[in-house]
PDB file of C-alpha atoms in Angstrom:
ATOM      1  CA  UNK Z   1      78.242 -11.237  91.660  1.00  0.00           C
ATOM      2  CA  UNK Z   2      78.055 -13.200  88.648  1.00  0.00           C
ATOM      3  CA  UNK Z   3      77.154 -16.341  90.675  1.00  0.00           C
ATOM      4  CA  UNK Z   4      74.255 -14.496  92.271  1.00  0.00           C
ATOM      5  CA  UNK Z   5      72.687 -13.192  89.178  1.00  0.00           C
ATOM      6  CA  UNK Z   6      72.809 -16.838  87.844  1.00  0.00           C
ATOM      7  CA  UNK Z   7      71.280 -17.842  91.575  1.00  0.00           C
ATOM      8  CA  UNK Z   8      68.754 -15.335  90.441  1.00  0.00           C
ATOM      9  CA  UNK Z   9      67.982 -16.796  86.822  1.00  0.00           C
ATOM     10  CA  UNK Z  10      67.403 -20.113  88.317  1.00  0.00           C
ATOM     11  CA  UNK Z  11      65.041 -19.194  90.947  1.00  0.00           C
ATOM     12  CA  UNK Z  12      62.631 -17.130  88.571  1.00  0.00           C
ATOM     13  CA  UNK Z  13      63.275 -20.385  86.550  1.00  0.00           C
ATOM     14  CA  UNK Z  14      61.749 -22.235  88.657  1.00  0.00           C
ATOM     15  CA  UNK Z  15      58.666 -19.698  89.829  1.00  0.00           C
ATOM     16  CA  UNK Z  16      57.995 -19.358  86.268  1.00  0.00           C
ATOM     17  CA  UNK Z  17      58.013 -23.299  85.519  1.00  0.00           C
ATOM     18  CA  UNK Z  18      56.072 -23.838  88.963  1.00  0.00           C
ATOM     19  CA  UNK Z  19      53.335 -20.660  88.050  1.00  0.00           C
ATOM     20  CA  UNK Z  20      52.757 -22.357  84.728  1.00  0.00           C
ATOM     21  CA  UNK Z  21      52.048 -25.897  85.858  1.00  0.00           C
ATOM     22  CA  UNK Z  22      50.064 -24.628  88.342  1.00  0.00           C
ATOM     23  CA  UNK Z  23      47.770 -22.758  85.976  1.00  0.00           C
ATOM     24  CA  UNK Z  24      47.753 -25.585  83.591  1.00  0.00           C
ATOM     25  CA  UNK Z  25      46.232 -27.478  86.511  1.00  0.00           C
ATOM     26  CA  UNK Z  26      43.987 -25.257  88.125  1.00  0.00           C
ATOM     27  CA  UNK Z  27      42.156 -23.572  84.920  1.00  0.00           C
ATOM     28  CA  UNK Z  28      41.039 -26.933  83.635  1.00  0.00           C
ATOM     29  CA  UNK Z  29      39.969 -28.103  86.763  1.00  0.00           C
ATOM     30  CA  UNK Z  30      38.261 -24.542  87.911  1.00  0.00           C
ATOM     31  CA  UNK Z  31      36.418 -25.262  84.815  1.00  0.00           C
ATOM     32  CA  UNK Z  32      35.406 -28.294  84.910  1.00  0.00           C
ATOM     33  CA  UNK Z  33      33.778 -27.026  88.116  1.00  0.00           C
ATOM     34  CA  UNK Z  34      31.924 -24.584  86.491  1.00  0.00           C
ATOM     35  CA  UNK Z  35      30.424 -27.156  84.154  1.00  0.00           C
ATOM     36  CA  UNK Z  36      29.192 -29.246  86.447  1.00  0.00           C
ATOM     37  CA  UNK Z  37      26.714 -26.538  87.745  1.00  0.00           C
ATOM     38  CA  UNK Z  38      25.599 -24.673  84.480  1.00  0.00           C
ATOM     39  CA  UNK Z  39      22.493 -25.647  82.904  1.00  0.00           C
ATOM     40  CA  UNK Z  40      22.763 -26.431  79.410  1.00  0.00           C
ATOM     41  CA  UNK Z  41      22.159 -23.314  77.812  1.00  0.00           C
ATOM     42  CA  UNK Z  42      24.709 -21.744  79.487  1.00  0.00           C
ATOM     43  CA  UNK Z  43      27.110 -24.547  78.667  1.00  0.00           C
ATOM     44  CA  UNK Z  44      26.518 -24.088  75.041  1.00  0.00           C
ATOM     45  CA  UNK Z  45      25.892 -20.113  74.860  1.00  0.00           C
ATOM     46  CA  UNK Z  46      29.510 -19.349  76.769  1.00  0.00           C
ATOM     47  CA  UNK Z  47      31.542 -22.571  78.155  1.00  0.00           C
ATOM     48  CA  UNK Z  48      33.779 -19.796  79.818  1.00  0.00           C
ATOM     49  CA  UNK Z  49      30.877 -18.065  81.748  1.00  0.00           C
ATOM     50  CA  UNK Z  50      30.283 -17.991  85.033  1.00  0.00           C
ATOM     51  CA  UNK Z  51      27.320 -19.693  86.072  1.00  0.00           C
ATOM     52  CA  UNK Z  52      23.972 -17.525  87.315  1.00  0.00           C
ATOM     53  CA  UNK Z  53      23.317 -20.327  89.669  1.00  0.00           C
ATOM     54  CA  UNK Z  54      23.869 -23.552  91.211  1.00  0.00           C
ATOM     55  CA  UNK Z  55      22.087 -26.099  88.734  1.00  0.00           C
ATOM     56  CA  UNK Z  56      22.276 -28.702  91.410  1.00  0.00           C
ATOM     57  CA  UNK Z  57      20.081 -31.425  88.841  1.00  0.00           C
ATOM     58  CA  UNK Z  58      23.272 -32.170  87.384  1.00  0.00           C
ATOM     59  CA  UNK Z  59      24.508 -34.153  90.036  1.00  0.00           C
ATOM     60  CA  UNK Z  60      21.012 -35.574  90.785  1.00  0.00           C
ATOM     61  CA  UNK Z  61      21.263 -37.060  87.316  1.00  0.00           C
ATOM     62  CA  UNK Z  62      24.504 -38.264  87.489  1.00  0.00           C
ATOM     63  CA  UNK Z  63      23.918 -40.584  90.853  1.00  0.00           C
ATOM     64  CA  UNK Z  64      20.438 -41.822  89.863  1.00  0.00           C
ATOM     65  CA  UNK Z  65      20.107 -41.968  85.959  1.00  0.00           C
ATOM     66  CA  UNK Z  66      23.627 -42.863  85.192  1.00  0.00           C
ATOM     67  CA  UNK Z  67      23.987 -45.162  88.426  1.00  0.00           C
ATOM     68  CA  UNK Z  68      26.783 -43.184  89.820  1.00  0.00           C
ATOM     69  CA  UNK Z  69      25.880 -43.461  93.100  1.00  0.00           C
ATOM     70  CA  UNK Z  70      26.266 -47.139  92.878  1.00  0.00           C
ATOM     71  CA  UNK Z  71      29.619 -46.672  90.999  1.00  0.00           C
ATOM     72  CA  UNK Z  72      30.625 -44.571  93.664  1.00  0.00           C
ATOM     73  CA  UNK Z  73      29.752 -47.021  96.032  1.00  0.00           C
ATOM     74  CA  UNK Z  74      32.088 -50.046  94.590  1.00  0.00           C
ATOM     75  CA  UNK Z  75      34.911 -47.708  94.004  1.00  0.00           C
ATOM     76  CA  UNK Z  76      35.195 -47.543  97.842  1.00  0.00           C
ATOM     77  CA  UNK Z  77      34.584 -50.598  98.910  1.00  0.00           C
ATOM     78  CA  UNK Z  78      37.081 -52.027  95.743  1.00  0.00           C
ATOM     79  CA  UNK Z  79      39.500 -49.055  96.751  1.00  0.00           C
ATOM     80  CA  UNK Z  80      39.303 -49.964 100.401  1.00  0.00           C
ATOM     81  CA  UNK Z  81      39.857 -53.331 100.902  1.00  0.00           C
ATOM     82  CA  UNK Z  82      42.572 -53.458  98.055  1.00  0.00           C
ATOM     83  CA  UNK Z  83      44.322 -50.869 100.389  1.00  0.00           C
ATOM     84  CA  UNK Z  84      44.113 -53.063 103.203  1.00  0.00           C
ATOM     85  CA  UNK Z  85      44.675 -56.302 102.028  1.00  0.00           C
ATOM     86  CA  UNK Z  86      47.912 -54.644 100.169  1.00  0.00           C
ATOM     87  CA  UNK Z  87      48.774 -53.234 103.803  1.00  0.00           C
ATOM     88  CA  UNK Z  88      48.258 -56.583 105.662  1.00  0.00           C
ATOM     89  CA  UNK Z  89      50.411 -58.074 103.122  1.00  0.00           C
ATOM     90  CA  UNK Z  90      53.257 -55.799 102.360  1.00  0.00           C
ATOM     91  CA  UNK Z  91      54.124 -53.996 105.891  1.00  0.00           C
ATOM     92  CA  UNK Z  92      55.822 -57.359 107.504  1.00  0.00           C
ATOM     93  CA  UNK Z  93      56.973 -58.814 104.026  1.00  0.00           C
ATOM     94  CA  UNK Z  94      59.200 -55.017 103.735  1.00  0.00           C
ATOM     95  CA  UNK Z  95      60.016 -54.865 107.660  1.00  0.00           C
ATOM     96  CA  UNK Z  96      60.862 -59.044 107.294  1.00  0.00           C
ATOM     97  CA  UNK Z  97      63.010 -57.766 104.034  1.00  0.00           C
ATOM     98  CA  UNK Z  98      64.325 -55.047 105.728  1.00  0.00           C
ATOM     99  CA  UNK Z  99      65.770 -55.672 109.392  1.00  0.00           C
ATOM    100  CA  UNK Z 100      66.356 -59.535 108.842  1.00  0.00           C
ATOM    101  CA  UNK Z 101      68.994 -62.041 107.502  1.00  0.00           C
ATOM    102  CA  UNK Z 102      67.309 -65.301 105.883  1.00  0.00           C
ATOM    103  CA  UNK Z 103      68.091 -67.976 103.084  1.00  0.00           C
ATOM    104  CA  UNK Z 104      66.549 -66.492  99.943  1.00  0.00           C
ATOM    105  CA  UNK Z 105      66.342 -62.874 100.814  1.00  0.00           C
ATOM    106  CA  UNK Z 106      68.031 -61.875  97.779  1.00  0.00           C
ATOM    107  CA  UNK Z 107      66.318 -64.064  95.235  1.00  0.00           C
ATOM    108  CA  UNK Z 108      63.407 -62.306  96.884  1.00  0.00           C
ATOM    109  CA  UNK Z 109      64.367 -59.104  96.628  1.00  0.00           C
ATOM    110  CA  UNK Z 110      65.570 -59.502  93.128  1.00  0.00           C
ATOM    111  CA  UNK Z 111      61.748 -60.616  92.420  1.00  0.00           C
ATOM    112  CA  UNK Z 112      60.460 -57.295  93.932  1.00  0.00           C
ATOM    113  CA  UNK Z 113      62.438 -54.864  91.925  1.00  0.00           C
ATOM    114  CA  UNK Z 114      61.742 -57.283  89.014  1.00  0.00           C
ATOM    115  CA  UNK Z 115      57.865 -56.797  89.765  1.00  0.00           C
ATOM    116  CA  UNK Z 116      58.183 -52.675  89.320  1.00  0.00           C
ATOM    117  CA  UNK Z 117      58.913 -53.405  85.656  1.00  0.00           C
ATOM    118  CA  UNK Z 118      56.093 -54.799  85.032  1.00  0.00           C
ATOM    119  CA  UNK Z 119      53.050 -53.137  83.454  1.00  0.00           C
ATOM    120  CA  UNK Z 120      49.646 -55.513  84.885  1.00  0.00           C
ATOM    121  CA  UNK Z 121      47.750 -53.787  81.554  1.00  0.00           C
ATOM    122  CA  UNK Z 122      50.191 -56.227  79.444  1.00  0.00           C
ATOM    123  CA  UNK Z 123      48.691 -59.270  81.647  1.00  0.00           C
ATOM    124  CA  UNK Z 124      45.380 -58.432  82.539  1.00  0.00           C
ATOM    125  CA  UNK Z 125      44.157 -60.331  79.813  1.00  0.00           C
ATOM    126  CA  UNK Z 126      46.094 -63.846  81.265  1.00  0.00           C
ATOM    127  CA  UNK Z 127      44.793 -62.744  84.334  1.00  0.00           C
ATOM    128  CA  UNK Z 128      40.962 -62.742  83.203  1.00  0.00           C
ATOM    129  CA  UNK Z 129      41.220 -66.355  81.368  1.00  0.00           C
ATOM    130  CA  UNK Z 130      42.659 -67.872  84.415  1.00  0.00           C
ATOM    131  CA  UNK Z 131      39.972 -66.060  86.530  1.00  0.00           C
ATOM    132  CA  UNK Z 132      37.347 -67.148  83.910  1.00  0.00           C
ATOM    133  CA  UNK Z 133      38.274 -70.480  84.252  1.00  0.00           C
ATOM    134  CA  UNK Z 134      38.611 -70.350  87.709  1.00  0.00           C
ATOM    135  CA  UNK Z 135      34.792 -69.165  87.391  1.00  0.00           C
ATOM    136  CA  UNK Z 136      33.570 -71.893  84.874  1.00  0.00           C
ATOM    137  CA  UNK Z 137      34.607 -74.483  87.812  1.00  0.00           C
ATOM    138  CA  UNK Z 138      33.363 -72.516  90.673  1.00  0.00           C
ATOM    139  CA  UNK Z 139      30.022 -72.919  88.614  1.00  0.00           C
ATOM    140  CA  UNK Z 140      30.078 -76.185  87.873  1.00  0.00           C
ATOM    141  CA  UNK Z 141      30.984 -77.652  91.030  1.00  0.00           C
ATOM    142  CA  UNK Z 142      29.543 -75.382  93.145  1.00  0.00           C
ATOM    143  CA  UNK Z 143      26.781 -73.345  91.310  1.00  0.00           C
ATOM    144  CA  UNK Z 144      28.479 -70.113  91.612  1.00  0.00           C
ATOM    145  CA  UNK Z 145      28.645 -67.777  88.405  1.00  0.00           C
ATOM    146  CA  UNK Z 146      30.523 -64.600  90.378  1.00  0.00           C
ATOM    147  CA  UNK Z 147      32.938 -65.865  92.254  1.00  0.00           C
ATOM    148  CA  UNK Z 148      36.004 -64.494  90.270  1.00  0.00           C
ATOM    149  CA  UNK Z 149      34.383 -62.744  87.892  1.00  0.00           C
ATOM    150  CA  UNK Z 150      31.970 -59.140  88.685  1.00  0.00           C
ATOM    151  CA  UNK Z 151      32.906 -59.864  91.916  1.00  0.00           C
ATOM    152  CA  UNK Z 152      34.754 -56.861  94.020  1.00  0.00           C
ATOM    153  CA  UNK Z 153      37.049 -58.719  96.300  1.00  0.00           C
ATOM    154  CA  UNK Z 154      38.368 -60.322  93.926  1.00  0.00           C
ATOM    155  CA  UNK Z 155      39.133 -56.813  91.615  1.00  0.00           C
ATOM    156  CA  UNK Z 156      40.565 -56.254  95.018  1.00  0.00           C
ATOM    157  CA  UNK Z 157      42.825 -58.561  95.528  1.00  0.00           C
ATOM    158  CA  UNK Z 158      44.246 -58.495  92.034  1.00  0.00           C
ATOM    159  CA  UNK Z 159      44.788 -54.342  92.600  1.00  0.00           C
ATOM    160  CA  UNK Z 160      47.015 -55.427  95.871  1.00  0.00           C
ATOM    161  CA  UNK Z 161      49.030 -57.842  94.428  1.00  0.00           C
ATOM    162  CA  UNK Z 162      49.634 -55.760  91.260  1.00  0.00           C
ATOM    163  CA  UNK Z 163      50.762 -52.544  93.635  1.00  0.00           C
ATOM    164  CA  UNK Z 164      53.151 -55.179  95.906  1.00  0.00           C
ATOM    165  CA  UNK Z 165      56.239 -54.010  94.663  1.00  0.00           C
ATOM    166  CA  UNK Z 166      56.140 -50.220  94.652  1.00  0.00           C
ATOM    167  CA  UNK Z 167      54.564 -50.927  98.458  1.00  0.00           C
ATOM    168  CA  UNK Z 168      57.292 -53.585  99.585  1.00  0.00           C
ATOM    169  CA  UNK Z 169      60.190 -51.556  98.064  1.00  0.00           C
ATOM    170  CA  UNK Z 170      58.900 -48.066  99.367  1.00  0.00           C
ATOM    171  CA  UNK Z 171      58.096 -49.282 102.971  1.00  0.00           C
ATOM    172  CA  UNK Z 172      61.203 -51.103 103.243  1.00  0.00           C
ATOM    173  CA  UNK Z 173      63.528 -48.219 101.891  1.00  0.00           C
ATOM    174  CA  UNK Z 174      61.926 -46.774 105.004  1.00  0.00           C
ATOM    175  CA  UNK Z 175      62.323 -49.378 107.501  1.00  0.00           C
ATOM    176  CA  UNK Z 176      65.542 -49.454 106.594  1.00  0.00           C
ATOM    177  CA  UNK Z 177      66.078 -45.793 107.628  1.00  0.00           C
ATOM    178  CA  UNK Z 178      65.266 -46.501 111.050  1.00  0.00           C
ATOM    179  CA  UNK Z 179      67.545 -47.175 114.076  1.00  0.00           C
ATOM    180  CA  UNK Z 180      67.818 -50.663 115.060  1.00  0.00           C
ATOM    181  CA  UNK Z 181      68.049 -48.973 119.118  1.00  0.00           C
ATOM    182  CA  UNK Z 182      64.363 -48.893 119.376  1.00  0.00           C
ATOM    183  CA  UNK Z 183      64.281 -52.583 118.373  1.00  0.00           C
ATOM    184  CA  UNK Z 184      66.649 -53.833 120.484  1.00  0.00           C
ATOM    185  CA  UNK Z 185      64.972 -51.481 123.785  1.00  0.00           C
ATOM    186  CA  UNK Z 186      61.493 -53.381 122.715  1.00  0.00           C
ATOM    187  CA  UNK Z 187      63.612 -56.868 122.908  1.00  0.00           C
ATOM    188  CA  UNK Z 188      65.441 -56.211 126.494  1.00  0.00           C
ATOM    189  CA  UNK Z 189      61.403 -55.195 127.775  1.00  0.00           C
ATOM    190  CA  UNK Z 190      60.378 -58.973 126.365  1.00  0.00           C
ATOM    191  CA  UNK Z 191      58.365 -58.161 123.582  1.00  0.00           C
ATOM    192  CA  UNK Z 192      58.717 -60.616 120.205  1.00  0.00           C
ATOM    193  CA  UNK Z 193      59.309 -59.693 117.122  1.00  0.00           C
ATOM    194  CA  UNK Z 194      55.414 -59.196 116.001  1.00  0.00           C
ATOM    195  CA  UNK Z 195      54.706 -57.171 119.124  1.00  0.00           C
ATOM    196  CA  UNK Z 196      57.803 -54.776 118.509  1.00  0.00           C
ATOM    197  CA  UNK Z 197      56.676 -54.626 114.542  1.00  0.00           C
ATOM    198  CA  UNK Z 198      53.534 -53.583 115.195  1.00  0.00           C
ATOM    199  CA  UNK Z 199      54.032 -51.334 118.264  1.00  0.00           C
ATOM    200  CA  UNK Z 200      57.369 -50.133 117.724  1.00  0.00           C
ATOM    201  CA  UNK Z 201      58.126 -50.061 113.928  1.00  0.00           C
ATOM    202  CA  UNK Z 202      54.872 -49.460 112.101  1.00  0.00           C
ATOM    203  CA  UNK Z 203      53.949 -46.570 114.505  1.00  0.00           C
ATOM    204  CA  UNK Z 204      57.386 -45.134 113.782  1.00  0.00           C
ATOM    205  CA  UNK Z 205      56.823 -45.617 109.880  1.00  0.00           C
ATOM    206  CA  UNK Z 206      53.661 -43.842 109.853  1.00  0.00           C
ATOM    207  CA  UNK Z 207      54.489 -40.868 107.020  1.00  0.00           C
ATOM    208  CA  UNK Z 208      55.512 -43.748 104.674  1.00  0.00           C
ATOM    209  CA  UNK Z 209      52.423 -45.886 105.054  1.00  0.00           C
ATOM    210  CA  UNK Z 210      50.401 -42.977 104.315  1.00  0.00           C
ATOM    211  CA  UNK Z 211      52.862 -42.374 101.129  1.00  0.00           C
ATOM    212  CA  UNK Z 212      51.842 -45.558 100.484  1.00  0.00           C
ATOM    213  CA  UNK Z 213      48.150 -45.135 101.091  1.00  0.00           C
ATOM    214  CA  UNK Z 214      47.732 -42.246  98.951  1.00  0.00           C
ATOM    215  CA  UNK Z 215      49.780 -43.395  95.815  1.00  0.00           C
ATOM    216  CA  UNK Z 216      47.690 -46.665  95.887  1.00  0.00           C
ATOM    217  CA  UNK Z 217      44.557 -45.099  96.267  1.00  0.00           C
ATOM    218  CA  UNK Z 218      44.827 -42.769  93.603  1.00  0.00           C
ATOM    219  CA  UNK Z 219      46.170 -45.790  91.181  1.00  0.00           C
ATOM    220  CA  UNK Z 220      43.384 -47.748  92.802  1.00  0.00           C
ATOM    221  CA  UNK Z 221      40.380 -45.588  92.524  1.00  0.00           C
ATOM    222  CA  UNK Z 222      41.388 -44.290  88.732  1.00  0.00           C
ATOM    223  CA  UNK Z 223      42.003 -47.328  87.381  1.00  0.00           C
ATOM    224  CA  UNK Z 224      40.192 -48.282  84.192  1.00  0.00           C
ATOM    225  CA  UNK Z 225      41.332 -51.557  82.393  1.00  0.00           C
ATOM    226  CA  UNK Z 226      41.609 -54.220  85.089  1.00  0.00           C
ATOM    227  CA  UNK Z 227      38.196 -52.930  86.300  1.00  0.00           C
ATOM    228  CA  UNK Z 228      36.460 -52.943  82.725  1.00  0.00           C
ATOM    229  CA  UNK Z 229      37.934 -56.833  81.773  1.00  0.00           C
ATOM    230  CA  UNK Z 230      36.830 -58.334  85.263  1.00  0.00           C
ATOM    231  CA  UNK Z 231      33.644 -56.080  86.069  1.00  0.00           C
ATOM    232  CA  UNK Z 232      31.835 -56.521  82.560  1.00  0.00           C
ATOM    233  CA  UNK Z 233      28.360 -56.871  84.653  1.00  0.00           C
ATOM    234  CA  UNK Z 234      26.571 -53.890  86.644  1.00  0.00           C
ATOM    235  CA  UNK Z 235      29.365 -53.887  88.945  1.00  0.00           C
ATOM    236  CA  UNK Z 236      31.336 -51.340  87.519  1.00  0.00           C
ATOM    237  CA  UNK Z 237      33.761 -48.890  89.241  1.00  0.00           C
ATOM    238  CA  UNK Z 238      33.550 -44.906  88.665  1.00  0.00           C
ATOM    239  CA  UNK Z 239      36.397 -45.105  85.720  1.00  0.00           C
ATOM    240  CA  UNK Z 240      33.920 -47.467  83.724  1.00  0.00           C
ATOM    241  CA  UNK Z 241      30.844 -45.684  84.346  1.00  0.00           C
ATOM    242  CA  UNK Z 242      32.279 -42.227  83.818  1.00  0.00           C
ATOM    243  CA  UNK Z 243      32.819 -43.777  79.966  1.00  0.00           C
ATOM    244  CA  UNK Z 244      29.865 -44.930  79.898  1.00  0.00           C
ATOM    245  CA  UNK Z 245      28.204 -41.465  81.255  1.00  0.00           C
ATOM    246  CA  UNK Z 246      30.139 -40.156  78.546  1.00  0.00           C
ATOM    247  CA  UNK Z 247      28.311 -41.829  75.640  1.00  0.00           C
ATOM    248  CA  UNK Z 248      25.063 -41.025  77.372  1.00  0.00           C
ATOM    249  CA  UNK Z 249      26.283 -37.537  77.371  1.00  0.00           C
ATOM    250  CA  UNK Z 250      27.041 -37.344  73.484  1.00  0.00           C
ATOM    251  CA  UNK Z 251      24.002 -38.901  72.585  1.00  0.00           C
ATOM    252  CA  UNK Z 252      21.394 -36.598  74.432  1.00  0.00           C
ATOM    253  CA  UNK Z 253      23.526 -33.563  73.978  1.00  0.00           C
ATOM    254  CA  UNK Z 254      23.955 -32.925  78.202  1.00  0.00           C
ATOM    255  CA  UNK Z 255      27.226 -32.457  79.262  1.00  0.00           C
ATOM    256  CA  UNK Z 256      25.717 -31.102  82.599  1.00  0.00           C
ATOM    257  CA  UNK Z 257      25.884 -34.556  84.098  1.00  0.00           C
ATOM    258  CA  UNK Z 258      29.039 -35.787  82.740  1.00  0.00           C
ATOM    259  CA  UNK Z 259      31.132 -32.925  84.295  1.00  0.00           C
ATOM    260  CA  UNK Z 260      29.604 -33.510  87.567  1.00  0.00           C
ATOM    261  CA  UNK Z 261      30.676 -37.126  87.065  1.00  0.00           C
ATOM    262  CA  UNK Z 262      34.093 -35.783  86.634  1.00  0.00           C
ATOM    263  CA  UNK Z 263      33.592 -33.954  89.885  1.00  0.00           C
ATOM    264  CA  UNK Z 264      32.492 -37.329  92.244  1.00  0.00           C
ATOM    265  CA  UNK Z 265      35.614 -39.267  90.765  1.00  0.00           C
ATOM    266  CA  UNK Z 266      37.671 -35.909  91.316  1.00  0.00           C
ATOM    267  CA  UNK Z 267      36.610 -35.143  94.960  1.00  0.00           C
ATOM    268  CA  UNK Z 268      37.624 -37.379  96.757  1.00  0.00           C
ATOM    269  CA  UNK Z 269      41.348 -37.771  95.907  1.00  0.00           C
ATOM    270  CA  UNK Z 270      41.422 -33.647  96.174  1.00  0.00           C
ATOM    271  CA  UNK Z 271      40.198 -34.298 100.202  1.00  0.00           C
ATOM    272  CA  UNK Z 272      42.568 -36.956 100.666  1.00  0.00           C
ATOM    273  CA  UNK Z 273      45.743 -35.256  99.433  1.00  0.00           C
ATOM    274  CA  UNK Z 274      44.560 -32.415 101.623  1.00  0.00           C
ATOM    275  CA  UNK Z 275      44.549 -34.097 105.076  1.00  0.00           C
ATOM    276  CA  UNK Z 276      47.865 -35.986 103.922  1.00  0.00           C
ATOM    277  CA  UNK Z 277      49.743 -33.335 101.930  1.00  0.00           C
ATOM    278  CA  UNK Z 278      52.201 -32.604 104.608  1.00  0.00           C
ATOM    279  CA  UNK Z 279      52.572 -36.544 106.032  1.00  0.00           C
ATOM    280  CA  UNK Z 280      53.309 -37.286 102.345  1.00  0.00           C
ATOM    281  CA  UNK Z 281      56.298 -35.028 101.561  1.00  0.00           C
ATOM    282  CA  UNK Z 282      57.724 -36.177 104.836  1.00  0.00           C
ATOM    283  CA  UNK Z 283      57.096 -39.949 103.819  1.00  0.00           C
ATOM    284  CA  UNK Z 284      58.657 -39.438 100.403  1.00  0.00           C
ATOM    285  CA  UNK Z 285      61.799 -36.934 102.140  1.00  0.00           C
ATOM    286  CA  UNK Z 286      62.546 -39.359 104.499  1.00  0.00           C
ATOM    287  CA  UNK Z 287      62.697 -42.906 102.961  1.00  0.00           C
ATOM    288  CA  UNK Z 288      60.808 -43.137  99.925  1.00  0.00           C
ATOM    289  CA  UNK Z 289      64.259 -43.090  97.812  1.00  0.00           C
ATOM    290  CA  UNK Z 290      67.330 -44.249  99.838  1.00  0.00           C
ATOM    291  CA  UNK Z 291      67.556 -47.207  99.196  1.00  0.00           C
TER     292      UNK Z 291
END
């Protein structure tokens, strides 16, 4: 009886704890909503109003007078080809790491964990002097001026090789996970080793790919510093011109536009995580921490 009622405790424990972080999410977000439709007399008069309308000019503001349209548009191609460069990259490094035996595997596994400790805000600054100098030659000897600097595959390419730990050591916690049976059925029907990866394996370690997918893209399409040192042109990513829509805001006294900033960078993520909610729990269930 006494083990019940502490059964008990626990769970309404937990529904309070769960209730509460739920409405610590959903009221600021609900509100933030709300802003980005009110004019700006009802923003000032009551903040916690509903709107009378839907002041749609908010939004038109944001994509043509702050340029978030074109924000928008470079956080998706940035966010998008980082995500599939880091893909092409880390799927048969974590399978190689995973289901074979070669000189070196443990050095290089020893450099992976190594690379989750390391924070890329402490080095972005390295990174943008050897990129700048990288640049300087570029336009000397070839009369380019963006080739590593304001230039979005590069931001790219430096967001996938920053997330290649977390990727390698997730996706090969799940290869791991997986019976070697299927592998060996692929080799007896002929097919080689990049043939039973990519038809056999990576099929089979869908839920953890999109794990992957969805962690990186949120890191990916939020991220501020790497974005601000190596885009200081025009072509800046939502993070940077939400800051900059900010100031804007302050100055003329219109939040209107800033909260529906706030919205575009929101949106997206908020779709995503729908259509993926239920292949991510399985990803992270199944092999995201056996390791």
């Amino acid at each position: 009886m006494e083990k019940k009622k502490q059964t008990n405790l626990y769970k309404i424990f937990i529904y309070v704890a769960l209730i509460t972080l739920a409405i610590s999410i959903i009221i600021p977000l609900g509100w933030v909503l709300l802003a980005s439709i009110k004019t700006n007399q009802e923003f000032y008069l009551n903040p916690w109003k509903l709107p009378d309308g839907f002041h749609f000019q908010n939004f038109i503001d944001a994509f043509q007078r702050a340029k978030m349209g074109q924000y928008f548009l470079n956080s998706v191609i940035v966010t998008a080809m980082g995500i599939v460069i880091l893909l092409v990259v880390a799927l048969p490094a974590a399978y190689v790491l995973a289901r074979f035996e070669f000189k070196f595997k443990k050095l290089i596994n020893v450099m992976v964990m190594g690379g989750l400790f390391i924070n890329v805000n402490y080095i972005v600054i390295p990174i943008f002097l050897m990129l700048l100098d990288w640049n300087r030659l570029a336009k000397k000897y070839f009369g380019l001026s963006s080739l590593f600097i304001n230039n979005r595959f590069v931001l790219a390419v430096v967001y996938a090789a920053t997330a290649l730990p977390f990727t390698i050591y997730l996706l090969r916690s799940y290869f791991r996970t997986l019976p070697k049976a299927f592998e060996e059925a692929a080799w007896i029907d002929g097919a080689s080793h990049f043939q039973t990866m990519f038809k056999v394996m990576i099929p089979m370690a869908k839920p953890s790919i999109i794990t992957v997918i969805l962690f990186n893209f949120l890191a990916f399409w939020n991220e501020y510093i790497i974005a601000l040192t190596l885009m200081p042109g025009e072509m800046k990513t939502l993070p940077v011109g939400l800051v900059n829509l900010q100031q804007a805001a302050r100055g003329a006294a219109n939040p209107g536009p800033l909260y529906a900033g706030l919205v575009i960078v929101m949106l997206p993520t908020l779709i995503l995580y729908m259509f993926v909610q239920r292949e991510l729990t399985q990803g992270m269930t199944l092999g995201g921490i056996k390791e």
